[in-house]
Amino acid sequence: MVTTLPIEVLESILNQLADSKPDLHVCTLVCRLWAPRSRALLFHSLSTCPSSPAHLSEPFLKTIHQVQSSHLAFLVKSIKVDCCHVSELTRITFNTLRLEHLTRLWLCRSDFARFDRNICLTRALTSSLDTLILDRAVFKDSAQLLHFLSSPCFSNLHSLSLTNISYLLRRDTSTRNPDWILRSWSESTFLELPISPKIMLKELEIGLIPDHNIFDILYHSDSPFDWTCLQKITFYRIWDNGLIQGFLNGLLPALKCIELEKTEHMYHFASSGAFTGVIQNPFVLRNLTELSTAFAFLSSDFLFLENVVKEIQNSSGSRLSTINLVLPIDLDGLDIHKAEPSARILNGFTVISDLASLPLLKRVSLIVPISAGIVEQKKSDVRNFIDSHSCTAGSISVIFKQAVSEREPFSRLDL
């Protein structure tokens, strides 16, 4: 008679509790066999999302301090901290973080504008970080942002996300010049220039940011970045033609995937207009293998896909093989119980079917974000709705993903 489960089976079971801290805490106390895996899952990711600044510093930072001074420090791989735009909390956070094995750092509402332009807060961090996410952070100006990103602790970054960045100082047109910004940074940095080796990103997410020409700063030959290994660019809430084309016009020999993450409120500058789906850089278009975008059955979505189809057909040597279309959450706004859908829905599925019939494309995926607590019957209704109105349902795959908070990634649901 078998008295214990194989360790592989046991770890697989415990992995199902990865999102439940209370259950993992209980599992650490069951027996010695359960403790290692339970602790690894329990301390892998630490985060805080306080409702007010007063709720941040005491419990969360105390936990960080206790963990990093114990034998459990090597277990912490990911930290997410919300500093509520309080500069003192930003300083305390960086003075507390000294985890040598930390690979992922998510900073939300951090205020760096009150510090010197040559930020020294990051000197306490090690260079083990693989992913950096900056959301709703405040800097003095773009030169200070460059100081922050060029910190040695970020030298091994593979993934960078810059969304909803803002600057405290509003400068005149001359000081927005990329050459002026790079010169201001180089004259005040403590680093030896030129930086070697440079940061070689594989993934970049760019969102709302004050500088229309931020790509000129990041792509500049004197910047701390080398873009030859970049494989994926995600544009979050950006629908500006000049900004998107600017990022795609860089020297990006390894770029394979473009993701356009749309929300209810998109923005673009009046001077350059909205993005139409036409990629001006033929080199990027030829190398592109995967494209992801939202599709809400609107006229602008039809136009975008039609432009994509034309580019695929007109581009010689196109390698685009996968297109992912993110539909409205639970197909919200589409009555899936109607016998006859509206004309816009029929037109939408016609465009999708035409897209799937292109010989170059191997897969068109319809990604349906599912809200929490949805029942299996609703998932079945959604699938039947898509299958019944798609002319080439066999060549179109349907993927359900759990939709969580706005800036959190989707988590895959088993079908």
CSV table of C-alpha atoms in Angstrom, one decimal:
chain,number,residue,atom,x,y,z
A,1,MET,CA,0.0,0.0,0.0
A,2,VAL,CA,1.3,3.4,-1.0
A,3,THR,CA,1.5,5.7,2.0
A,4,THR,CA,2.8,8.9,0.3
A,5,LEU,CA,2.3,10.5,-3.1
A,6,PRO,CA,5.2,10.9,-5.6
A,7,ILE,CA,6.8,14.3,-5.1
A,8,GLU,CA,5.8,15.3,-8.7
A,9,VAL,CA,2.2,14.6,-8.0
A,10,LEU,CA,2.3,16.4,-4.6
A,11,GLU,CA,3.9,19.5,-6.1
A,12,SER,CA,1.3,19.5,-8.9
A,13,ILE,CA,-1.5,19.5,-6.4
A,14,LEU,CA,0.1,22.3,-4.3
A,15,ASN,CA,0.6,24.4,-7.5
A,16,GLN,CA,-3.2,24.6,-7.7
A,17,LEU,CA,-3.1,26.7,-4.5
A,18,ALA,CA,-0.6,29.2,-5.9
A,19,ASP,CA,-3.1,32.1,-5.7
A,20,SER,CA,-4.3,31.3,-2.2
A,21,LYS,CA,-1.9,32.5,0.5
A,22,PRO,CA,-4.0,31.3,3.5
A,23,ASP,CA,-4.2,27.8,2.1
A,24,LEU,CA,-0.4,27.7,1.4
A,25,HIS,CA,0.3,28.9,4.9
A,26,VAL,CA,-1.7,26.0,6.3
A,27,CYS,CA,0.1,23.6,3.9
A,28,THR,CA,3.5,24.6,5.2
A,29,LEU,CA,2.5,23.3,8.7
A,30,VAL,CA,1.1,19.9,7.6
A,31,CYS,CA,4.4,18.0,7.4
A,32,ARG,CA,8.0,18.3,6.3
A,33,LEU,CA,7.3,16.9,2.9
A,34,TRP,CA,4.8,19.6,2.1
A,35,ALA,CA,6.8,22.5,3.5
A,36,PRO,CA,9.4,23.2,0.7
A,37,ARG,CA,7.0,23.5,-2.2
A,38,SER,CA,4.4,25.3,-0.1
A,39,ARG,CA,7.0,27.9,1.1
A,40,ALA,CA,8.3,28.4,-2.4
A,41,LEU,CA,4.8,29.2,-3.6
A,42,LEU,CA,3.9,31.3,-0.5
A,43,PHE,CA,6.9,33.6,-0.8
A,44,HIS,CA,7.3,33.6,-4.5
A,45,SER,CA,5.3,36.8,-5.0
A,46,LEU,CA,4.7,39.6,-2.4
A,47,SER,CA,2.4,42.5,-3.2
A,48,THR,CA,0.5,45.3,-1.6
A,49,CYS,CA,-2.3,47.5,-3.0
A,50,PRO,CA,-3.2,49.8,-0.1
A,51,SER,CA,-6.3,51.9,0.0
A,52,SER,CA,-4.3,54.8,1.5
A,53,PRO,CA,-0.7,55.6,2.2
A,54,ALA,CA,-1.1,54.9,5.9
A,55,HIS,CA,-1.8,51.2,5.1
A,56,LEU,CA,1.4,50.6,3.2
A,57,SER,CA,4.5,51.0,5.2
A,58,GLU,CA,3.9,49.1,8.4
A,59,PRO,CA,2.8,45.5,7.5
A,60,PHE,CA,4.2,45.1,4.0
A,61,LEU,CA,7.7,46.6,4.5
A,62,LYS,CA,7.9,44.7,7.9
A,63,THR,CA,7.2,41.5,6.0
A,64,ILE,CA,9.9,42.3,3.4
A,65,HIS,CA,12.4,43.1,6.1
A,66,GLN,CA,11.7,39.9,8.0
A,67,VAL,CA,11.9,37.7,4.9
A,68,GLN,CA,15.1,39.1,3.5
A,69,SER,CA,16.9,38.7,6.8
A,70,SER,CA,15.9,35.0,7.0
A,71,HIS,CA,16.7,31.8,5.2
A,72,LEU,CA,13.5,32.4,3.0
A,73,ALA,CA,15.0,35.4,1.2
A,74,PHE,CA,16.0,33.4,-1.9
A,75,LEU,CA,12.3,32.3,-2.4
A,76,VAL,CA,11.0,35.8,-3.2
A,77,LYS,CA,11.1,36.4,-7.0
A,78,SER,CA,8.4,39.0,-7.6
A,79,ILE,CA,7.3,42.1,-5.7
A,80,LYS,CA,4.5,44.6,-6.5
A,81,VAL,CA,4.3,47.7,-4.4
A,82,ASP,CA,1.9,50.7,-4.6
A,83,CYS,CA,3.5,53.8,-3.1
A,84,CYS,CA,0.3,56.0,-3.5
A,85,HIS,CA,2.4,58.9,-5.1
A,86,VAL,CA,4.0,59.5,-1.7
A,87,SER,CA,7.8,60.2,-2.2
A,88,GLU,CA,8.7,59.1,1.4
A,89,LEU,CA,7.0,55.7,0.8
A,90,THR,CA,9.0,55.4,-2.4
A,91,ARG,CA,12.2,56.1,-0.5
A,92,ILE,CA,11.4,53.6,2.3
A,93,THR,CA,10.5,50.9,-0.3
A,94,PHE,CA,13.9,51.2,-2.0
A,95,ASN,CA,15.8,51.4,1.2
A,96,THR,CA,14.0,48.2,2.3
A,97,LEU,CA,14.4,46.1,-0.9
A,98,ARG,CA,17.6,44.1,-0.8
A,99,LEU,CA,16.5,40.8,-2.2
A,100,GLU,CA,19.4,39.3,-4.2
A,101,HIS,CA,17.2,36.8,-6.0
A,102,LEU,CA,14.4,39.2,-7.0
A,103,THR,CA,13.6,38.9,-10.7
A,104,ARG,CA,10.4,40.9,-11.1
A,105,LEU,CA,9.7,44.4,-9.7
A,106,TRP,CA,6.3,46.1,-10.2
A,107,LEU,CA,6.2,49.8,-9.0
A,108,CYS,CA,2.9,51.4,-9.0
A,109,ARG,CA,2.3,55.2,-8.3
A,110,SER,CA,5.9,55.8,-7.3
A,111,ASP,CA,7.0,59.4,-6.9
A,112,PHE,CA,10.6,60.1,-8.0
A,113,ALA,CA,10.2,63.8,-8.8
A,114,ARG,CA,11.2,64.9,-5.3
A,115,PHE,CA,14.6,63.2,-5.5
A,116,ASP,CA,17.7,64.4,-7.3
A,117,ARG,CA,17.8,63.9,-11.0
A,118,ASN,CA,20.6,61.4,-10.7
A,119,ILE,CA,18.5,58.9,-8.7
A,120,CYS,CA,20.5,56.9,-6.2
A,121,LEU,CA,17.7,54.9,-4.7
A,122,THR,CA,18.2,51.9,-7.0
A,123,ARG,CA,21.8,51.4,-5.9
A,124,ALA,CA,20.6,49.1,-3.2
A,125,LEU,CA,19.1,46.7,-5.7
A,126,THR,CA,21.0,43.9,-7.4
A,127,SER,CA,21.2,43.2,-11.1
A,128,SER,CA,19.1,40.0,-10.9
A,129,LEU,CA,16.0,41.8,-12.1
A,130,ASP,CA,14.5,40.4,-15.3
A,131,THR,CA,11.3,42.4,-15.5
A,132,LEU,CA,10.5,46.0,-14.5
A,133,ILE,CA,7.0,47.4,-14.6
A,134,LEU,CA,6.5,51.2,-14.0
A,135,ASP,CA,2.8,52.2,-13.8
A,136,ARG,CA,1.6,55.7,-13.0
A,137,ALA,CA,5.1,56.8,-11.9
A,138,VAL,CA,6.1,60.5,-11.6
A,139,PHE,CA,9.5,61.8,-12.6
A,140,LYS,CA,10.9,65.3,-12.8
A,141,ASP,CA,11.4,65.0,-16.5
A,142,SER,CA,12.5,62.6,-19.2
A,143,ALA,CA,16.1,63.0,-18.3
A,144,GLN,CA,15.4,61.7,-14.8
A,145,LEU,CA,13.4,58.8,-16.3
A,146,LEU,CA,16.5,57.9,-18.3
A,147,HIS,CA,18.7,58.1,-15.1
A,148,PHE,CA,16.4,55.6,-13.5
A,149,LEU,CA,16.3,53.2,-16.4
A,150,SER,CA,20.1,53.3,-16.8
A,151,SER,CA,20.7,52.1,-13.2
A,152,PRO,CA,23.1,49.2,-13.0
A,153,CYS,CA,20.5,47.0,-11.3
A,154,PHE,CA,18.5,47.0,-14.5
A,155,SER,CA,21.4,45.9,-16.7
A,156,ASN,CA,19.9,42.4,-17.1
A,157,LEU,CA,16.4,43.4,-17.9
A,158,HIS,CA,14.5,41.4,-20.6
A,159,SER,CA,11.1,43.0,-20.1
A,160,LEU,CA,10.2,46.6,-19.5
A,161,SER,CA,6.7,48.2,-19.1
A,162,LEU,CA,6.2,52.0,-19.1
A,163,THR,CA,2.6,53.0,-18.7
A,164,ASN,CA,0.9,56.2,-17.5
A,165,ILE,CA,4.2,57.9,-16.9
A,166,SER,CA,4.0,61.6,-16.0
A,167,TYR,CA,6.5,64.5,-15.5
A,168,LEU,CA,6.4,67.1,-12.8
A,169,LEU,CA,8.2,69.8,-14.8
A,170,ARG,CA,6.7,71.1,-18.0
A,171,ARG,CA,9.5,72.3,-20.2
A,172,ASP,CA,9.6,74.3,-23.4
A,173,THR,CA,10.0,72.8,-26.9
A,174,SER,CA,13.8,73.1,-27.0
A,175,THR,CA,14.3,70.9,-23.9
A,176,ARG,CA,12.1,68.2,-25.4
A,177,ASN,CA,14.8,67.7,-28.1
A,178,PRO,CA,16.2,64.1,-27.7
A,179,ASP,CA,19.8,65.4,-28.1
A,180,TRP,CA,19.3,67.9,-25.3
A,181,ILE,CA,17.7,65.2,-23.1
A,182,LEU,CA,20.6,62.7,-23.8
A,183,ARG,CA,23.2,65.5,-23.2
A,184,SER,CA,21.5,66.5,-19.9
A,185,TRP,CA,21.5,62.8,-18.8
A,186,SER,CA,25.1,62.1,-19.8
A,187,GLU,CA,26.4,65.3,-18.0
A,188,SER,CA,24.8,64.3,-14.7
A,189,THR,CA,25.1,60.5,-14.7
A,190,PHE,CA,27.6,58.8,-12.4
A,191,LEU,CA,28.0,56.0,-14.9
A,192,GLU,CA,30.9,55.6,-17.2
A,193,LEU,CA,29.8,56.4,-20.8
A,194,PRO,CA,29.3,54.9,-23.2
A,195,ILE,CA,27.4,52.2,-21.2
A,196,SER,CA,28.7,48.7,-21.9
A,197,PRO,CA,27.1,46.3,-22.0
A,198,LYS,CA,23.7,47.9,-22.8
A,199,ILE,CA,20.3,46.7,-21.7
A,200,MET,CA,19.1,44.1,-24.3
A,201,LEU,CA,15.3,44.0,-23.9
A,202,LYS,CA,13.2,41.2,-25.4
A,203,GLU,CA,9.8,42.7,-24.5
A,204,LEU,CA,8.6,46.3,-24.3
A,205,GLU,CA,5.2,47.7,-23.2
A,206,ILE,CA,4.6,51.3,-23.8
A,207,GLY,CA,1.6,53.2,-22.6
A,208,LEU,CA,0.6,56.8,-21.9
A,209,ILE,CA,3.7,59.0,-21.7
A,210,PRO,CA,4.1,62.8,-22.1
A,211,ASP,CA,6.9,62.7,-24.7
A,212,HIS,CA,5.6,62.3,-28.3
A,213,ASN,CA,9.1,61.5,-29.3
A,214,ILE,CA,10.0,59.1,-26.5
A,215,PHE,CA,11.1,56.6,-29.1
A,216,ASP,CA,13.8,59.0,-30.3
A,217,ILE,CA,15.2,59.0,-26.7
A,218,LEU,CA,15.1,55.3,-26.2
A,219,TYR,CA,16.4,54.5,-29.6
A,220,HIS,CA,19.2,57.0,-29.5
A,221,SER,CA,22.7,55.6,-30.0
A,222,ASP,CA,23.8,57.1,-26.7
A,223,SER,CA,20.9,55.6,-24.7
A,224,PRO,CA,21.5,52.6,-22.3
A,225,PHE,CA,19.5,50.3,-24.6
A,226,ASP,CA,20.3,47.9,-27.4
A,227,TRP,CA,17.2,47.0,-29.4
A,228,THR,CA,18.6,44.2,-31.6
A,229,CYS,CA,17.0,41.5,-29.5
A,230,LEU,CA,13.6,43.0,-29.0
A,231,GLN,CA,11.0,40.4,-30.0
A,232,LYS,CA,7.7,41.9,-28.8
A,233,ILE,CA,6.2,45.4,-28.5
A,234,THR,CA,2.9,46.1,-26.7
A,235,PHE,CA,1.1,49.4,-27.1
A,236,TYR,CA,-1.3,50.0,-24.1
A,237,ARG,CA,-4.0,52.6,-24.7
A,238,ILE,CA,-2.0,54.2,-27.4
A,239,TRP,CA,-3.6,54.7,-30.8
A,240,ASP,CA,-1.4,57.5,-32.1
A,241,ASN,CA,-0.1,56.9,-35.6
A,242,GLY,CA,3.1,59.0,-35.0
A,243,LEU,CA,4.0,57.3,-31.8
A,244,ILE,CA,3.3,53.7,-33.0
A,245,GLN,CA,5.1,54.3,-36.3
A,246,GLY,CA,8.0,55.9,-34.4
A,247,PHE,CA,8.5,52.8,-32.3
A,248,LEU,CA,8.1,50.4,-35.3
A,249,ASN,CA,10.5,52.4,-37.5
A,250,GLY,CA,13.5,51.5,-35.3
A,251,LEU,CA,16.2,49.0,-36.2
A,252,LEU,CA,14.4,45.9,-34.8
A,253,PRO,CA,15.7,42.8,-36.6
A,254,ALA,CA,14.3,40.4,-34.0
A,255,LEU,CA,10.8,41.9,-33.7
A,256,LYS,CA,8.2,39.1,-34.2
A,257,CYS,CA,5.1,40.2,-32.3
A,258,ILE,CA,3.1,43.4,-32.0
A,259,GLU,CA,0.2,43.7,-29.5
A,260,LEU,CA,-2.3,46.5,-29.5
A,261,GLU,CA,-4.0,46.5,-26.1
A,262,LYS,CA,-7.1,48.7,-26.5
A,263,THR,CA,-9.3,49.9,-23.7
A,264,GLU,CA,-12.5,52.0,-23.7
A,265,HIS,CA,-10.4,55.2,-23.6
A,266,MET,CA,-7.7,55.4,-26.2
A,267,TYR,CA,-5.7,58.5,-27.0
A,268,HIS,CA,-3.7,60.0,-29.9
A,269,PHE,CA,-2.2,63.4,-30.8
A,270,ALA,CA,-4.3,65.6,-33.1
A,271,SER,CA,-1.1,66.3,-35.1
A,272,SER,CA,-0.5,62.7,-36.2
A,273,GLY,CA,-4.0,61.2,-36.0
A,274,ALA,CA,-5.1,57.7,-35.2
A,275,PHE,CA,-3.3,54.5,-36.1
A,276,THR,CA,-5.0,52.8,-39.1
A,277,GLY,CA,-3.2,49.4,-39.0
A,278,VAL,CA,-0.8,50.3,-41.8
A,279,ILE,CA,2.8,49.5,-40.7
A,280,GLN,CA,5.2,51.8,-42.6
A,281,ASN,CA,8.4,49.9,-41.9
A,282,PRO,CA,8.5,47.1,-44.6
A,283,PHE,CA,11.4,45.4,-42.7
A,284,VAL,CA,9.2,45.0,-39.6
A,285,LEU,CA,6.2,43.9,-41.7
A,286,ARG,CA,8.2,41.1,-43.4
A,287,ASN,CA,9.6,39.7,-40.1
A,288,LEU,CA,6.3,39.9,-38.1
A,289,THR,CA,4.9,36.5,-37.2
A,290,GLU,CA,2.2,37.4,-34.7
A,291,LEU,CA,-0.3,40.3,-34.3
A,292,SER,CA,-2.7,40.8,-31.4
A,293,THR,CA,-5.4,43.5,-31.1
A,294,ALA,CA,-8.9,44.1,-29.6
A,295,PHE,CA,-11.9,43.6,-31.8
A,296,ALA,CA,-15.3,45.1,-30.6
A,297,PHE,CA,-17.1,44.8,-33.9
A,298,LEU,CA,-16.8,48.6,-34.5
A,299,SER,CA,-16.3,50.2,-37.9
A,300,SER,CA,-12.8,51.2,-36.9
A,301,ASP,CA,-12.0,47.6,-36.1
A,302,PHE,CA,-13.3,46.5,-39.5
A,303,LEU,CA,-11.1,49.1,-41.2
A,304,PHE,CA,-8.1,48.0,-39.2
A,305,LEU,CA,-8.5,44.4,-40.1
A,306,GLU,CA,-9.1,45.2,-43.8
A,307,ASN,CA,-5.8,47.2,-43.8
A,308,VAL,CA,-4.0,44.2,-42.2
A,309,VAL,CA,-5.4,41.9,-44.9
A,310,LYS,CA,-4.3,44.3,-47.6
A,311,GLU,CA,-0.8,44.5,-46.1
A,312,ILE,CA,-0.5,40.7,-45.9
A,313,GLN,CA,-1.6,40.3,-49.5
A,314,ASN,CA,0.6,43.1,-50.8
A,315,SER,CA,3.8,42.3,-48.8
A,316,SER,CA,6.2,40.0,-50.5
A,317,GLY,CA,7.7,37.4,-48.2
A,318,SER,CA,5.3,38.1,-45.3
A,319,ARG,CA,5.8,35.7,-42.3
A,320,LEU,CA,2.7,36.7,-40.4
A,321,SER,CA,1.1,33.4,-39.3
A,322,THR,CA,-0.9,34.2,-36.2
A,323,ILE,CA,-3.5,36.9,-35.4
A,324,ASN,CA,-5.1,37.1,-32.0
A,325,LEU,CA,-8.4,39.1,-31.7
A,326,VAL,CA,-9.4,40.0,-28.1
A,327,LEU,CA,-13.2,40.3,-28.1
A,328,PRO,CA,-15.3,42.3,-25.5
A,329,ILE,CA,-15.4,40.7,-22.1
A,330,ASP,CA,-18.0,37.9,-22.0
A,331,LEU,CA,-19.0,39.4,-25.4
A,332,ASP,CA,-20.5,42.2,-23.5
A,333,GLY,CA,-22.9,44.2,-25.6
A,334,LEU,CA,-23.5,41.3,-28.0
A,335,ASP,CA,-26.8,39.5,-27.2
A,336,ILE,CA,-25.7,35.9,-27.7
A,337,HIS,CA,-29.2,34.6,-27.2
A,338,LYS,CA,-30.6,36.5,-30.3
A,339,ALA,CA,-31.5,34.3,-33.2
A,340,GLU,CA,-30.2,36.9,-35.7
A,341,PRO,CA,-27.3,39.0,-34.7
A,342,SER,CA,-27.0,42.6,-35.8
A,343,ALA,CA,-25.4,43.5,-39.2
A,344,ARG,CA,-22.2,44.8,-37.5
A,345,ILE,CA,-21.7,41.4,-35.8
A,346,LEU,CA,-22.3,39.5,-39.1
A,347,ASN,CA,-19.9,41.8,-40.9
A,348,GLY,CA,-17.4,41.3,-38.1
A,349,PHE,CA,-17.4,37.6,-38.4
A,350,THR,CA,-17.3,37.8,-42.2
A,351,VAL,CA,-14.1,39.9,-41.9
A,352,ILE,CA,-12.7,37.4,-39.4
A,353,SER,CA,-13.5,34.5,-41.7
A,354,ASP,CA,-11.9,36.2,-44.7
A,355,LEU,CA,-8.9,36.7,-42.5
A,356,ALA,CA,-8.7,33.1,-41.5
A,357,SER,CA,-9.0,32.0,-45.1
A,358,LEU,CA,-5.8,33.7,-46.1
A,359,PRO,CA,-3.3,31.0,-47.0
A,360,LEU,CA,-0.4,32.6,-45.2
A,361,LEU,CA,-2.2,32.6,-41.8
A,362,LYS,CA,-1.9,29.4,-39.8
A,363,ARG,CA,-4.1,30.5,-36.9
A,364,VAL,CA,-6.7,33.2,-36.0
A,365,SER,CA,-7.5,33.1,-32.3
A,366,LEU,CA,-10.5,34.7,-30.8
A,367,ILE,CA,-9.6,35.5,-27.2
A,368,VAL,CA,-12.7,36.0,-25.0
A,369,PRO,CA,-12.0,37.6,-21.6
A,370,ILE,CA,-14.2,35.9,-19.0
A,371,SER,CA,-15.3,37.8,-15.8
A,372,ALA,CA,-14.9,36.2,-12.4
A,373,GLY,CA,-17.6,33.7,-11.4
A,374,ILE,CA,-18.9,33.0,-14.9
A,375,VAL,CA,-20.6,29.6,-15.1
A,376,GLU,CA,-19.8,26.9,-17.6
A,377,GLN,CA,-23.2,27.5,-19.4
A,378,LYS,CA,-22.2,31.0,-20.2
A,379,LYS,CA,-18.9,29.8,-21.7
A,380,SER,CA,-20.9,27.3,-23.7
A,381,ASP,CA,-23.2,30.0,-25.0
A,382,VAL,CA,-20.3,32.1,-26.0
A,383,ARG,CA,-18.6,29.3,-27.9
A,384,ASN,CA,-21.8,28.3,-29.7
A,385,PHE,CA,-22.4,32.0,-30.6
A,386,ILE,CA,-19.0,32.2,-32.2
A,387,ASP,CA,-19.2,28.9,-34.0
A,388,SER,CA,-22.7,29.5,-35.4
A,389,HIS,CA,-21.8,32.8,-37.0
A,390,SER,CA,-18.3,32.1,-38.2
A,391,CYS,CA,-18.2,30.7,-41.7
A,392,THR,CA,-14.9,28.9,-41.2
A,393,ALA,CA,-15.2,28.0,-37.5
A,394,GLY,CA,-12.9,25.0,-38.0
A,395,SER,CA,-9.9,27.3,-38.8
A,396,ILE,CA,-10.7,29.8,-35.9
A,397,SER,CA,-9.7,28.8,-32.4
A,398,VAL,CA,-11.5,30.2,-29.3
A,399,ILE,CA,-9.5,30.9,-26.2
A,400,PHE,CA,-11.1,31.8,-22.9
A,401,LYS,CA,-9.0,33.9,-20.5
A,402,GLN,CA,-9.8,35.1,-17.0
A,403,ALA,CA,-10.0,38.9,-17.0
A,404,VAL,CA,-8.7,40.4,-13.8
A,405,SER,CA,-7.9,43.9,-12.8
A,406,GLU,CA,-7.0,46.5,-15.5
A,407,ARG,CA,-3.2,46.3,-15.3
A,408,GLU,CA,-2.9,42.7,-14.4
A,409,PRO,CA,-2.3,40.1,-17.2
A,410,PHE,CA,-4.9,37.6,-18.1
A,411,SER,CA,-4.7,34.1,-16.6
A,412,ARG,CA,-5.5,31.2,-18.8
A,413,LEU,CA,-8.6,29.1,-18.1
A,414,ASP,CA,-8.7,25.4,-18.9
A,415,LEU,CA,-11.3,24.7,-21.6
